[in-house]
XYZ file of C-alpha atoms in Angstrom:
696
model
C -33.821 0.576 -1.443
C -32.706 -3.146 -1.659
C -29.637 -3.407 1.136
C -27.303 -4.571 -1.689
C -27.122 -1.486 -3.604
C -26.541 -0.090 -0.429
C -23.511 -2.323 0.647
C -22.517 -1.395 -3.391
C -22.944 2.024 -2.119
C -21.311 2.313 0.521
C -18.526 0.487 -0.441
C -18.370 2.919 -3.755
C -18.221 5.847 -1.673
C -15.297 4.374 0.941
C -13.154 3.581 -1.956
C -13.699 7.113 -3.677
C -13.044 8.717 -0.075
C -9.627 6.788 0.507
C -8.622 7.875 -3.314
C -9.710 11.579 -2.309
C -7.825 11.495 0.866
C -4.905 9.570 -0.264
C -4.331 11.919 -3.460
C -5.013 15.358 -2.351
C -2.731 14.350 1.168
C 0.424 12.186 -0.687
C 0.169 12.762 -4.190
C 0.152 16.661 -4.712
C 3.253 17.067 -3.863
C 4.747 20.382 -5.510
C 8.465 20.199 -6.265
C 11.277 21.450 -4.798
C 12.487 24.818 -5.211
C 13.690 28.519 -4.158
C 13.232 32.037 -5.373
C 16.025 34.315 -6.401
C 16.941 37.729 -4.782
C 14.945 40.399 -6.619
C 15.140 44.376 -6.757
C 13.688 46.439 -4.340
C 12.903 43.678 -1.723
C 10.873 44.560 1.295
C 12.615 42.867 3.624
C 16.188 42.697 2.281
C 17.973 43.726 5.931
C 15.976 41.891 8.177
C 17.242 38.210 10.082
C 15.686 35.138 8.585
C 13.683 34.242 11.673
C 10.512 36.648 11.387
C 7.368 37.277 13.858
C 3.977 39.039 13.106
C 4.805 43.087 13.229
C 1.086 43.436 14.530
C -0.321 45.123 11.300
C -0.103 42.173 9.054
C 3.632 42.319 8.178
C 6.616 40.696 9.339
C 9.626 41.728 11.374
C 13.187 40.108 12.531
C 13.181 38.805 15.684
C 16.751 36.738 16.155
C 19.775 38.359 17.302
C 22.618 38.128 15.448
C 23.608 35.424 14.685
C 27.691 35.817 15.662
C 29.658 32.640 14.888
C 26.173 30.468 15.369
C 25.503 28.163 12.525
C 22.168 26.299 11.971
C 22.027 23.644 9.629
C 18.267 23.084 8.310
C 17.170 20.212 5.703
C 13.387 20.919 3.997
C 11.430 18.584 2.207
C 11.724 15.030 3.597
C 11.603 13.074 5.364
C 12.815 10.593 2.602
C 13.506 6.999 3.513
C 16.578 7.486 1.168
C 17.900 10.000 2.722
C 17.117 11.307 5.520
C 18.762 8.208 7.611
C 21.994 8.797 6.066
C 21.995 12.698 6.734
C 20.871 12.115 10.392
C 24.420 8.957 10.583
C 26.455 12.045 9.249
C 25.083 14.659 11.720
C 25.029 12.370 14.909
C 28.625 10.926 14.355
C 29.521 14.537 14.104
C 27.466 15.610 17.216
C 25.883 18.696 15.609
C 22.489 19.658 15.714
C 20.050 20.682 12.986
C 16.093 21.456 12.227
C 14.094 19.494 9.879
C 11.160 21.201 7.911
C 9.225 18.119 7.532
C 6.174 17.984 4.543
C 3.102 16.248 6.727
C 2.256 14.273 3.908
C 6.093 12.524 3.711
C 6.207 12.417 7.377
C 2.591 10.343 7.174
C 4.738 8.099 5.093
C 7.770 7.329 7.043
C 6.567 8.016 10.828
C 9.247 6.230 11.771
C 11.590 9.122 10.616
C 10.026 11.516 12.348
C 9.986 9.740 15.349
C 13.829 8.969 15.020
C 14.592 13.297 14.447
C 12.581 14.091 17.472
C 14.172 11.380 19.606
C 17.501 11.969 18.872
C 17.300 15.818 20.091
C 16.540 17.362 16.297
C 14.133 20.534 15.879
C 10.936 19.777 13.986
C 9.401 22.422 11.367
C 6.200 23.050 9.852
C 6.836 22.854 6.298
C 3.080 22.786 5.142
C 1.954 19.123 4.439
C 1.748 18.703 0.778
C 4.567 21.298 -0.350
C 2.384 23.963 -1.266
C 3.359 27.854 -2.341
C 1.108 29.514 0.311
C 1.202 32.791 -1.053
C -1.062 31.451 -3.747
C -3.449 29.519 -1.700
C -6.478 31.361 -0.122
C -6.686 31.692 3.891
C -8.381 28.391 4.370
C -6.310 26.482 2.335
C -2.940 28.275 3.670
C -4.446 27.719 7.683
C -5.796 23.770 6.925
C -1.919 22.957 4.856
C -0.269 23.916 8.322
C -2.825 22.561 10.535
C -3.015 19.280 8.632
C 0.914 19.098 9.288
C 0.652 19.970 12.933
C -2.035 17.153 13.235
C 0.153 14.596 11.004
C 2.933 15.367 14.022
C 0.510 15.037 17.063
C -0.359 11.792 16.034
C 3.405 10.771 15.048
C 5.491 12.385 18.237
C 2.769 14.107 20.659
C 4.277 17.651 19.165
C 3.453 20.617 17.204
C 6.133 22.724 16.184
C 5.752 26.680 15.806
C 7.825 27.327 13.249
C 7.438 27.181 9.386
C 9.255 27.666 6.157
C 7.306 28.156 3.636
C 7.980 26.179 0.534
C 10.188 27.894 -2.596
C 11.344 30.345 0.216
C 15.143 31.121 0.434
C 16.815 34.707 1.547
C 15.399 37.592 2.738
C 16.157 39.400 0.115
C 14.049 37.285 -1.820
C 11.066 37.568 -0.146
C 8.263 39.453 -1.990
C 5.178 41.852 -1.262
C 2.417 39.284 -1.457
C 4.707 36.648 0.033
C 4.492 39.186 3.225
C 0.547 39.488 3.317
C 0.258 35.818 3.354
C 3.103 35.017 5.860
C 2.047 37.514 7.839
C -1.103 36.015 8.017
C 0.503 32.845 9.071
C 2.540 34.465 11.602
C -0.619 36.285 13.216
C -1.413 32.918 14.078
C 1.601 32.348 16.462
C 3.649 30.775 13.743
C 7.490 32.184 13.393
C 8.745 32.186 9.715
C 11.844 31.169 9.299
C 13.977 31.421 5.612
C 17.567 31.001 5.102
C 20.624 33.072 5.228
C 22.185 30.617 2.673
C 20.755 28.608 0.259
C 22.264 26.174 -1.375
C 20.210 25.656 -3.818
C 20.912 21.887 -3.830
C 17.260 20.691 -5.201
C 18.895 21.446 -8.263
C 22.193 19.573 -8.149
C 24.741 21.233 -8.861
C 27.457 19.726 -7.730
C 28.669 18.873 -3.982
C 31.420 21.996 -4.506
C 28.696 24.522 -5.134
C 27.134 23.138 -2.713
C 29.810 23.125 -0.112
C 30.756 26.822 -1.448
C 27.220 28.196 -0.835
C 26.870 27.091 2.591
C 29.583 28.258 3.709
C 29.255 31.202 1.527
C 29.177 33.354 4.937
C 32.860 33.799 5.892
C 32.736 34.249 9.508
C 29.432 35.196 9.603
C 26.386 32.899 11.577
C 22.606 32.105 10.159
C 20.900 29.608 8.947
C 21.934 27.032 6.044
C 19.235 25.775 3.952
C 19.520 22.524 2.316
C 17.266 19.762 1.360
C 16.958 15.740 3.031
C 13.655 14.760 0.513
C 12.073 15.532 -2.527
C 14.007 14.198 -4.992
C 17.706 12.465 -5.974
C 19.530 14.017 -2.400
C 23.384 12.687 -3.031
C 25.118 15.634 -3.717
C 23.620 17.165 -0.262
C 24.554 13.815 1.420
C 28.392 14.140 0.352
C 28.324 17.492 0.448
C 27.201 17.496 4.105
C 30.765 16.387 5.718
C 32.568 18.603 4.239
C 30.192 21.700 5.164
C 30.424 20.455 8.713
C 34.123 20.259 8.993
C 34.988 24.127 7.071
C 32.536 25.349 9.446
C 34.028 23.715 12.401
C 37.418 24.640 11.799
C 35.996 28.403 11.167
C 34.675 27.820 14.604
C 31.699 28.147 14.017
C 28.862 26.834 17.204
C 26.031 24.744 15.642
C 22.701 25.057 16.599
C 19.363 24.895 16.112
C 16.920 27.488 14.728
C 15.576 27.837 18.130
C 18.946 28.635 20.055
C 19.464 31.177 17.091
C 16.387 32.819 17.724
C 17.700 32.897 21.505
C 15.476 30.251 22.722
C 16.191 27.622 24.764
C 16.797 24.111 22.340
C 13.630 22.711 20.715
C 11.670 25.367 22.537
C 8.865 25.701 18.903
C 7.772 22.091 19.581
C 5.005 21.993 22.209
C 4.408 18.713 23.660
C 0.573 17.639 22.891
C -2.173 14.812 24.737
C -5.355 13.828 25.469
C -7.643 14.931 22.700
C -5.439 16.983 20.571
C -2.866 13.959 19.967
C -5.557 11.179 20.036
C -7.467 13.101 16.668
C -3.725 13.437 14.995
C -3.191 9.711 15.822
C -6.826 8.979 13.957
C -5.605 11.649 11.286
C -2.558 9.275 10.890
C -4.207 5.847 11.080
C -6.566 7.101 8.814
C -3.977 8.543 5.923
C -2.066 5.211 6.322
C -5.266 3.092 5.229
C -6.065 5.306 2.342
C -2.096 4.986 1.161
C -2.524 1.072 1.789
C -6.035 0.551 -0.093
C -3.992 3.231 -2.453
C -1.186 0.418 -2.529
C -3.320 -2.628 -2.736
C -5.104 -0.812 -5.726
C -2.280 -0.661 -7.976
C -1.100 -3.911 -6.961
C -5.003 -5.291 -8.147
C -4.720 -2.995 -11.308
C -1.330 -4.631 -11.898
C -2.804 -8.348 -11.435
C -5.874 -7.524 -13.285
C -4.323 -6.298 -16.594
C -1.994 -9.014 -16.215
C -4.780 -11.446 -16.645
C -6.437 -9.581 -19.199
C -3.463 -9.287 -21.323
C -2.736 -13.625 -20.562
C -6.423 -14.580 -21.273
C -6.357 -12.587 -24.964
C -3.882 -14.385 -25.913
C -4.703 -17.696 -24.521
C -8.368 -17.454 -25.926
C -7.043 -16.135 -29.232
C -4.308 -18.819 -29.704
C -7.043 -21.461 -28.499
C -9.781 -20.225 -30.515
C -6.855 -20.438 -33.427
C -6.482 -23.827 -33.110
C -9.815 -25.025 -32.770
C -10.312 -23.274 -36.118
C -7.436 -24.812 -38.163
C -8.825 -28.669 -36.203
C -12.720 -27.412 -37.554
C -11.182 -27.125 -41.044
C -9.874 -30.870 -41.285
C -13.167 -32.136 -39.608
C -15.575 -33.813 -42.015
C -18.651 -32.189 -42.707
C -20.542 -34.141 -45.167
C -24.339 -34.904 -45.526
C -23.761 -38.538 -44.933
C -25.195 -38.547 -41.101
C -28.211 -37.010 -41.129
C -30.191 -39.233 -37.496
C -33.451 -38.416 -37.138
C -33.698 -35.759 -35.120
C -36.484 -33.675 -32.244
C -36.521 -30.457 -31.718
C -38.020 -29.082 -28.306
C -39.259 -25.549 -27.842
C -39.579 -24.294 -24.406
C -42.278 -21.737 -25.062
C -44.463 -19.711 -21.777
C -45.965 -16.155 -23.986
C -44.158 -16.379 -26.866
C -46.580 -15.326 -29.283
C -44.419 -12.472 -30.542
C -41.881 -14.216 -31.815
C -42.547 -18.065 -31.932
C -44.525 -18.451 -35.349
C -41.449 -16.906 -37.164
C -39.184 -19.735 -34.640
C -41.042 -22.424 -36.114
C -41.535 -21.854 -39.070
C -37.080 -21.400 -39.373
C -37.115 -24.695 -38.341
C -39.794 -26.272 -40.092
C -37.894 -25.136 -43.191
C -34.476 -26.534 -42.141
C -32.694 -28.107 -45.059
C -32.067 -31.620 -43.405
C -32.122 -34.655 -45.173
C -33.452 -37.111 -42.915
C -36.569 -37.042 -40.514
C -36.851 -34.575 -37.869
C -39.773 -33.261 -35.510
C -40.926 -29.598 -33.703
C -42.433 -30.022 -30.721
C -43.312 -27.134 -29.038
C -43.608 -27.530 -24.891
C -46.512 -24.623 -24.413
C -45.934 -23.982 -20.394
C -48.852 -22.670 -19.260
C -48.933 -19.309 -21.292
C -51.180 -17.336 -21.099
C -51.224 -15.985 -24.558
C -51.761 -17.649 -27.736
C -48.634 -19.272 -27.860
C -50.266 -22.578 -28.296
C -52.652 -21.388 -30.574
C -50.958 -19.654 -33.109
C -48.212 -23.147 -33.277
C -51.035 -24.863 -34.051
C -52.655 -22.560 -36.661
C -49.557 -23.377 -38.946
C -50.468 -26.713 -39.700
C -47.354 -28.109 -40.283
C -47.008 -31.669 -40.322
C -43.880 -31.731 -38.895
C -44.701 -29.381 -35.742
C -46.890 -30.919 -32.679
C -47.878 -28.878 -29.676
C -47.753 -30.598 -25.974
C -49.461 -27.906 -23.577
C -48.633 -28.025 -19.707
C -49.539 -25.926 -16.929
C -46.502 -23.651 -15.870
C -43.554 -25.206 -14.345
C -40.563 -23.423 -15.462
C -38.266 -23.908 -18.850
C -35.948 -27.174 -17.437
C -39.842 -29.034 -16.660
C -40.969 -28.125 -20.112
C -37.227 -29.374 -21.928
C -37.663 -32.667 -20.173
C -41.303 -33.289 -21.313
C -40.113 -32.094 -24.252
C -37.657 -34.831 -24.099
C -39.744 -37.587 -22.902
C -42.217 -37.542 -25.769
C -39.426 -37.013 -28.011
C -39.249 -40.216 -30.983
C -35.342 -39.609 -31.573
C -32.169 -39.955 -29.745
C -30.397 -36.499 -30.677
C -31.958 -34.023 -29.461
C -31.957 -30.131 -30.022
C -33.128 -27.768 -27.798
C -34.341 -23.702 -29.291
C -35.589 -20.943 -27.523
C -38.829 -19.643 -28.701
C -37.818 -16.280 -29.521
C -34.941 -18.079 -31.651
C -34.571 -17.730 -35.823
C -32.703 -20.848 -37.579
C -31.169 -20.434 -40.829
C -32.805 -22.913 -43.498
C -28.631 -25.484 -43.066
C -28.457 -24.470 -39.069
C -30.119 -28.133 -38.236
C -27.401 -30.108 -40.888
C -24.500 -28.471 -39.401
C -25.301 -28.794 -35.885
C -25.990 -32.355 -36.261
C -23.125 -33.132 -38.088
C -20.890 -33.343 -35.227
C -22.999 -36.204 -33.527
C -20.799 -38.435 -35.808
C -17.954 -38.692 -33.165
C -19.576 -41.027 -31.144
C -17.708 -39.404 -27.714
C -19.493 -36.163 -28.113
C -22.648 -36.102 -26.147
C -23.156 -31.699 -27.037
C -23.345 -30.133 -29.490
C -23.339 -25.149 -29.152
C -24.371 -23.935 -32.374
C -23.474 -20.108 -33.171
C -26.181 -17.912 -31.355
C -26.529 -14.667 -33.236
C -27.636 -11.034 -32.336
C -31.020 -10.536 -34.420
C -32.086 -7.648 -33.648
C -28.454 -5.613 -33.297
C -29.862 -2.171 -34.811
C -30.265 -0.413 -31.488
C -26.982 0.877 -29.336
C -27.821 -1.950 -27.130
C -28.104 -4.206 -29.609
C -24.793 -3.344 -31.141
C -22.820 -3.736 -28.276
C -24.397 -7.156 -27.168
C -23.455 -8.226 -31.199
C -20.129 -7.309 -29.865
C -20.140 -9.246 -26.854
C -21.233 -12.041 -28.363
C -19.066 -13.024 -31.190
C -15.119 -11.706 -29.690
C -16.707 -12.945 -26.187
C -18.875 -15.831 -26.256
C -18.361 -17.382 -29.236
C -14.501 -16.958 -29.130
C -14.656 -18.379 -25.973
C -16.721 -21.273 -26.863
C -13.792 -22.207 -29.437
C -11.045 -22.264 -26.912
C -13.080 -24.328 -24.538
C -13.818 -26.605 -27.643
C -9.171 -27.199 -27.639
C -9.645 -27.075 -24.011
C -12.523 -29.810 -24.006
C -14.320 -28.322 -20.893
C -17.342 -26.758 -22.676
C -18.826 -25.063 -19.901
C -22.361 -24.041 -21.547
C -24.483 -24.637 -24.617
C -26.755 -22.125 -25.094
C -30.545 -22.380 -24.673
C -30.750 -20.651 -28.241
C -29.406 -23.374 -30.180
C -27.783 -26.620 -28.474
C -28.006 -30.611 -29.015
C -27.917 -33.076 -27.461
C -27.412 -37.166 -27.622
C -30.388 -38.771 -25.375
C -27.979 -40.696 -23.386
C -25.793 -37.461 -22.359
C -29.288 -36.416 -20.711
C -30.198 -39.743 -19.167
C -26.749 -39.892 -17.525
C -27.032 -36.361 -15.912
C -30.897 -37.254 -15.153
C -32.196 -34.847 -17.682
C -32.074 -31.118 -16.962
C -31.857 -29.772 -13.483
C -34.524 -26.704 -12.064
C -31.859 -26.200 -9.221
C -30.033 -23.568 -11.368
C -31.904 -20.393 -12.922
C -28.767 -21.135 -15.611
C -29.957 -24.161 -16.554
C -28.302 -24.531 -19.677
C -24.501 -24.524 -18.068
C -25.618 -26.698 -14.986
C -26.220 -29.360 -17.831
C -23.613 -28.452 -20.098
C -20.714 -28.855 -17.049
C -23.581 -32.165 -16.013
C -22.488 -33.581 -19.269
C -18.575 -32.758 -19.462
C -18.900 -34.240 -16.257
C -19.809 -37.381 -16.761
C -17.301 -37.846 -19.799
C -19.007 -36.531 -22.540
C -17.434 -34.240 -25.371
C -18.889 -31.186 -25.706
C -17.966 -28.953 -29.365
C -18.991 -25.810 -30.767
C -20.525 -25.497 -34.595
C -19.435 -22.441 -35.427
C -21.305 -22.471 -38.923
C -24.726 -23.408 -37.516
C -26.068 -20.172 -37.003
C -29.320 -19.073 -35.140
C -30.680 -15.705 -35.010
C -32.056 -14.499 -30.813
C -33.811 -11.953 -29.856
C -31.547 -9.375 -26.948
C -32.886 -7.431 -24.755
C -33.168 -3.798 -26.283
C -33.932 -2.040 -22.846
C -31.590 -0.897 -20.032
C -33.959 -2.273 -17.652
C -34.135 -6.022 -19.374
C -30.671 -6.348 -20.127
C -29.954 -5.941 -16.766
C -32.462 -8.361 -15.639
C -31.502 -10.895 -18.203
C -27.877 -10.672 -16.844
C -28.464 -10.959 -13.140
C -30.068 -14.532 -14.059
C -27.154 -15.588 -15.672
C -24.712 -14.354 -13.426
C -26.423 -15.614 -10.160
C -27.349 -19.001 -12.466
C -23.611 -19.453 -13.095
C -22.946 -18.996 -9.413
C -25.366 -21.241 -8.398
C -23.656 -23.324 -10.948
C -20.178 -23.238 -9.498
C -21.672 -24.193 -6.268
C -23.056 -27.008 -7.350
C -20.754 -28.119 -9.574
C -17.217 -27.239 -6.784
C -16.476 -30.922 -6.095
C -15.439 -31.824 -9.986
C -12.006 -29.255 -8.899
C -10.552 -31.853 -6.812
C -12.386 -35.198 -8.120
C -9.750 -36.929 -10.575
C -12.200 -38.149 -12.664
C -13.459 -34.779 -14.040
C -10.919 -32.845 -14.302
C -11.585 -31.064 -17.515
C -14.467 -29.601 -16.293
C -12.985 -29.168 -12.369
C -9.299 -28.154 -13.079
C -10.248 -26.399 -16.629
C -13.249 -24.604 -17.075
C -14.230 -24.092 -13.196
C -11.379 -22.087 -12.489
C -11.206 -20.405 -16.015
C -15.461 -19.490 -15.077
C -14.333 -18.375 -11.182
C -11.679 -16.561 -12.309
C -13.130 -14.392 -15.387
C -16.372 -14.460 -15.047
C -16.705 -14.067 -11.513
C -13.823 -12.873 -9.658
C -12.321 -10.127 -12.247
C -16.188 -8.815 -12.717
C -15.944 -7.739 -8.674
C -12.398 -6.282 -9.089
C -12.715 -4.693 -12.548
C -14.406 -1.635 -11.863
C -11.173 -0.635 -9.475
C -9.587 -0.609 -12.557
C -11.551 2.100 -13.674
C -11.756 4.085 -10.640
C -7.808 4.041 -10.209
C -7.409 5.183 -13.983
C -9.518 8.499 -13.404
C -7.170 8.772 -9.806
C -4.162 8.313 -11.557
C -5.449 10.808 -14.560
C -6.028 13.495 -11.642
C -3.896 13.130 -9.066
C -0.909 11.279 -11.231
C 1.002 11.572 -14.777
C -2.516 10.850 -16.586
C -0.197 9.841 -19.480
C 0.806 5.703 -18.699
C -2.787 5.294 -17.818
C -3.681 6.894 -20.638
C -1.151 4.713 -22.633
C -2.414 2.009 -21.032
C -6.210 2.323 -21.687
C -5.511 3.433 -25.611
C -3.475 -0.510 -25.250
C -6.230 -2.551 -24.122
C -8.370 -1.089 -26.210
C -6.464 -1.423 -29.567
C -5.656 -5.195 -28.228
C -9.429 -5.682 -27.747
C -10.074 -4.026 -30.966
C -7.624 -6.189 -32.725
C -9.300 -9.514 -31.189
C -12.351 -7.861 -32.219
C -11.273 -7.738 -35.251
C -10.251 -11.531 -35.805
C -13.269 -12.997 -33.720
C -15.294 -11.029 -36.385
C -13.309 -12.187 -39.635
C -13.482 -16.194 -37.907
C -17.383 -15.322 -37.478
C -17.907 -13.737 -41.306
C -19.445 -10.460 -39.580
C -18.891 -6.910 -40.663
C -16.568 -5.012 -39.369
C -18.945 -1.931 -39.044
C -20.303 -2.638 -35.941
C -16.647 -2.096 -33.767
C -17.286 1.780 -34.522
C -19.138 1.117 -31.521
C -16.462 -0.674 -29.814
C -14.845 1.797 -27.867
C -18.145 3.501 -26.303
C -18.713 -0.537 -24.996
C -15.880 -0.542 -23.312
C -16.175 2.999 -21.519
C -20.789 2.197 -20.787
C -21.102 -1.693 -21.504
C -18.385 -3.136 -19.989
C -19.037 -1.164 -16.704
C -22.229 -2.333 -16.014
C -21.892 -6.167 -16.824
C -19.254 -5.862 -14.298
C -22.196 -3.830 -11.999
C -24.411 -6.685 -12.579
C -21.969 -9.360 -11.658
C -21.284 -7.823 -8.342
C -25.318 -7.386 -8.134
C -25.754 -11.430 -8.487
C -22.442 -11.683 -5.658
C -24.037 -9.656 -3.277
C -27.977 -11.719 -3.532
C -26.277 -14.774 -2.918
C -24.119 -14.054 -0.307
C -27.445 -12.317 1.397
C -29.301 -15.584 0.785
C -31.685 -13.637 -1.504
C -33.562 -16.366 -4.181
C -33.439 -14.774 -7.505
C -36.449 -14.528 -9.629
C -36.779 -15.609 -12.802
C -37.805 -12.975 -15.212
C -39.407 -12.847 -18.638
C -38.329 -10.708 -20.626
C -40.540 -8.265 -23.236
C -40.685 -9.836 -26.729
C -40.693 -7.722 -29.947
C -40.332 -9.960 -32.480
C -37.383 -7.919 -34.536
C -35.420 -10.572 -35.639
C -33.371 -9.849 -38.847
C -33.139 -12.721 -41.331
C -34.443 -14.082 -44.400
C -36.968 -17.300 -43.522
C -36.841 -20.577 -46.017
C -39.841 -21.781 -46.663
C -41.175 -25.084 -44.488
C -41.092 -28.823 -46.268
C -42.061 -31.376 -44.969
C -39.395 -33.745 -43.781
C-alpha cells in the first residue's frame, strides 16, 4: 500500500473515531423524566438512600431524617442554569448535592470544579442519562465508570453515590429497577432516590415546584430538582422560595452524605496517580473529539454556503454569456486558413474516425490536418496514411510527449490559426467553422470548444456526460463572462499563432498542458472565449481504473499549473487570471474537494446521533438545486434530460470518487512524488454521425 493511501486511511479512521466518541458520549443524552408511584411498590416504605442487601436487592441505610433536608439537582451541569442555582445556594449558605451527567461535566468542567471547590457534593447520574434498568450489565458498569473517569479527570475525585436516571421516590421503584440497581449497589455504590420529586422537568409552574418541594410539612428528606437537561428558569425562580419556606419551618439543610449519617463529602473519594491521569486523558480525548465535531460543523456550514454561492454565481454569469453569445455575429465571412494539429500516440483504435471527421469539416476556407505520430508502437501513422486524404499529412517523431508533439505540429503548420484535437476525438461537420469564427475579434487569443462525451451508454459514461455539461461547459460560460478562462481542452481548442509565440509554445512542465497553456495565454492579455456550438465528441474512460488515472493526472496537473502561475496572484497586470481564475480554481477545484468528504461524514454522524431530518432536508435541497442547475445547463447545451435520472446516484457515488482523486493528487504533490502520464485504453465507442471527407 502506498504511503499516501495509508495517510488517507489513517486520517479517515481518526475522524470517524473522534465523531463516534463525540456521538456516543455527548450526543446520546436521554431526556429528563421520572416515574410516578406504582401499585405494590416493593420498596415503598424504605428510605431514599439504598445499599445492597447482599442478595441482589436493596435496603435502606439512612437514619430517620428528622428536620433535615437535602436539596439535590439532576442532569447538570448546565452553563446557563447551574451557575444561577449555585449563586442562590451560596447566598443562602445552603449545601446541596449535584448528580451530574458525565458527558455534561466534560462539556462544562469549570462548573463541576466550582461545585466541588465551593463545598457542594457530587453524585453520579451516569454518563449519558441512560436508563440503567434497560441496559445489560456491561453497559451499566460502563455508564458509571465513564462518569467516574470524567470526575477523576476534572476534579480528582470519584463519587460513590448514584442517582439512576428516571428514578423518583421509593414508591415508584419497580422490580426490574431493584435488580439492576442491586447489582450496582453490590459494587459498593449507594443508590439515592428522593422523598419529594418536584417534577420540575415538566415545567409545571413555579408554584407547583415549590409546593412539591415543601410537601413534607415537618418531615425532612431528599428533594429532587434539576439544574440541566432543558429550560430550568422555573427551578431557578422557585429555589429561593423553597429555601425560605423550609428555613422558616426550622429545617437544617444538609448533603446526602450527612443525611446518610456520614460526614459531609464522605462519598467523594480523592484519587491520584494513574487513576487521575487516566481521567485527565479521558477528558482531554473527549475535548478533542468535541472540538473536531465543532470544527466540522463550522466547515460544513462554510462549504454549504460556498457551494450555494457558487451555484448562483455560475448560473448568473453563464446566463450573461448566453445573452452575449446571441448578439455575437456568427456569419461565415471570416474563414482564415486553418491548421489542425492532432498529437497521437498509439491511437490506432480511433485515429481513422478522428481524421475523417476533421477532413470532412464543412469549412469554406483552406485547412490542413497534421497528425503528429509521437513514436506510436501500433499502426497509427500507417492507418492515417492509408486514408489517402489530400488535406492530411503525417509527421513522425520519436516518443517525446504530447507538448513536444504539439509544438512540432505548430512548427510545420502553414497557417496562423491553429486548432488542437486529441486522437480519440470526433468533430461535427460545422465545428471547425464555428470554432474559428470567434477569431474575427482581434483580441481573442484562444477559443475553447464544447467537449461532448461520445461513449455515454454505460453508467460511468452517463455520469461523466452530466459532469461535462453542468460542470465543465457551464463553468466555461462563467469564465468567459469573467474573462479568465483557465482551460482550453485538448479535445477541441484553437489558438492564434501570435498568442502561442507570446507564451513560448506548449510547455511540458505540467501534466495539464492545456490548463498551463491557457493560463499563460490569459496572462499575456489575450481573451479566451467559449464556442458552445463547436462540438467535439470524445471518448471518456469506461472503467474506474481508467477514470482514476485520467482524473489523477488532471488534478495533479492543475496543482502544478496553479503553482507555476502563482505569481499572477500579486502581479497587477495579470489581474484577470491572478485575482479571478486562480483563486476560484484553488477554492473549488482543490480546497473544497479536500474538505467535502467531511460533509458526507458529518451527514452520517447527524443521521445516527442527531435529528436526521435537518440533514436529510439539506441533502434533498442540495440535490434539488443541483438538479435545477443541471436542467438549465442541459437546456442551454441542447441535450436530452433523460440522463439526469442518473444524477442522484452520481451525487452519492461519483462525486465522492472525484474528491478522493483530488485528495490523492494533493498528497502526491506534498510528498514530492512525480506522477506519471498514464495513457488510457481506447475502445473507439464514440457515437456521432460523420460527414463524408471533402477536399478543402
